[in-house]
Steps between C-alpha positions, in 0.01 A plus 500: 500500500615851423142612438390363836780691671404825330137453595591433862712814515225706342248371750732561791559868428151586380319328785315263269380196691380210289385164644797283593462136594815471708411584860850616588490752218162621623656536842789705371285739298210546740504855626177526702595467862295497820490777759552489873588752762871499570805708569754648263854400584751771587715649229796301374715794599417437866653151488860512389704206629798452271489123462176354622524130583220251458345393831684212664293182492286442804252234602204488258185676612240241601132579461350161589169537678444853381207618288745567217595134453223419254574800280876447501464131418264583214738764359793257508297230324355739243846630413599151385214482250522585132150648486456736795196672645638853501188658649520270800875556522433874528238442770723277711799727461277780633395293800857403588666839452521580872692185595717547192582859591575396857746237379671759281500758780653243737777434244406139437733335244385567147500130416241439778280782373513362147441146624170606658408757235658378174279724288725792595732350238246597233546853363127575511472407870816694581349807331165437667661477844672831429164657416332359809769675704526828311187543280737546205503307171876439476492350150301787351725755672812328369369506144444876536849556644681319220286654227546852640872481576660261251590756235639748756709235673646375172593854394704569815871552444582297810383176333667565165783250544313254721519140367120473517462812286757375251327162483168676439641703211635188333169318528287794386670481162363148448132588534255748353173395666372778725382270780831315517698825504282632782546177693877521465515864609286437806717203593818706467354791700402259776847345522677839485312655793767425765771652281293813452483548877856390569388187686642148504344323201592156641238555772240570231553252217748231397513518121636183341682411821450322831283661766708595805276736699292356786241778487238499219679521166416424138670236290491600133621284213530618138298818569482611136451163334129481421513122478700411812478785752427385857412689819488358852479643852743365759488539878775353716676381183208270426251544217163621625316532168545541126369810323379571149688824428684799647179671613380201700854444629540857626155491663585170671830638629338802665209290629732242660664758726158606629322166514782323684593810703865494391702815578655662197882483477664841519683448171174474302266723700508799262370290212228328702404822676449662159278212387312501829434875479331447163307191603358676805463829311717687749659692215351603168629272221543799268880495509805327640655619828739797488820296527388290202402806297860620516594206283302654217724804514806294403629504138217434262448137410245390239192347661386158390 
């Protein structure tokens, strides 16, 4: 079992893709998305409500008699199958994107959107929808962000006494494998981002505790336990999808704000604006922002 875990980690961080029989795993690891003309959503910084509430339930959107009925019915039926035709799923999600975007633009209840388009619960389709809208590969960009910034984030004085950082240090002592150590550091860097920017971490991730935020937030259990760590994305305090690791979880969090057109809460906007600037290449990913750099000027603390 341990050998299988090591191999999976090695594959994940070295982009090795071997044939996998499980369709859901193929879905989660597939990184070749379609392209379609679309619009890039405004910066997170331009939407700063303090406590964004989930849309109050309204009457479900009815599409009977429309040309979309056949596609929507097929998507709902295909979602219930164990063996899915992913190529046809992609095609029909392309065809139905306009009605889906209109529902989201009109603030239809999320449960109605997911009832008609349940594949948005799948990480791959969530990432694909993001790319159809922005032309950006959110998963690939997130891998680059965590790989480029993990060491710098973990060396910041501001996170020295953070419980996540302390938990990381304790768990690093129990392992020597390079891939597992890298996985742990990337996970810690991901979870520490709000603290680095002085944001409210409860609006970013609930680590070993109950999810309370109504806006997109991660639920993380046992983040440094290689045998029992779990990641899930919640919206409206309900689980939207489960994720494989911190990279997929962070990508899904950012994608959810865009795909479902959810304004970013003011108390987390610095963190998400930083991520967004790197995803959309607004700022060069060569270094952390100035206010974060100052943390490196604090008393020297041994890097991990």
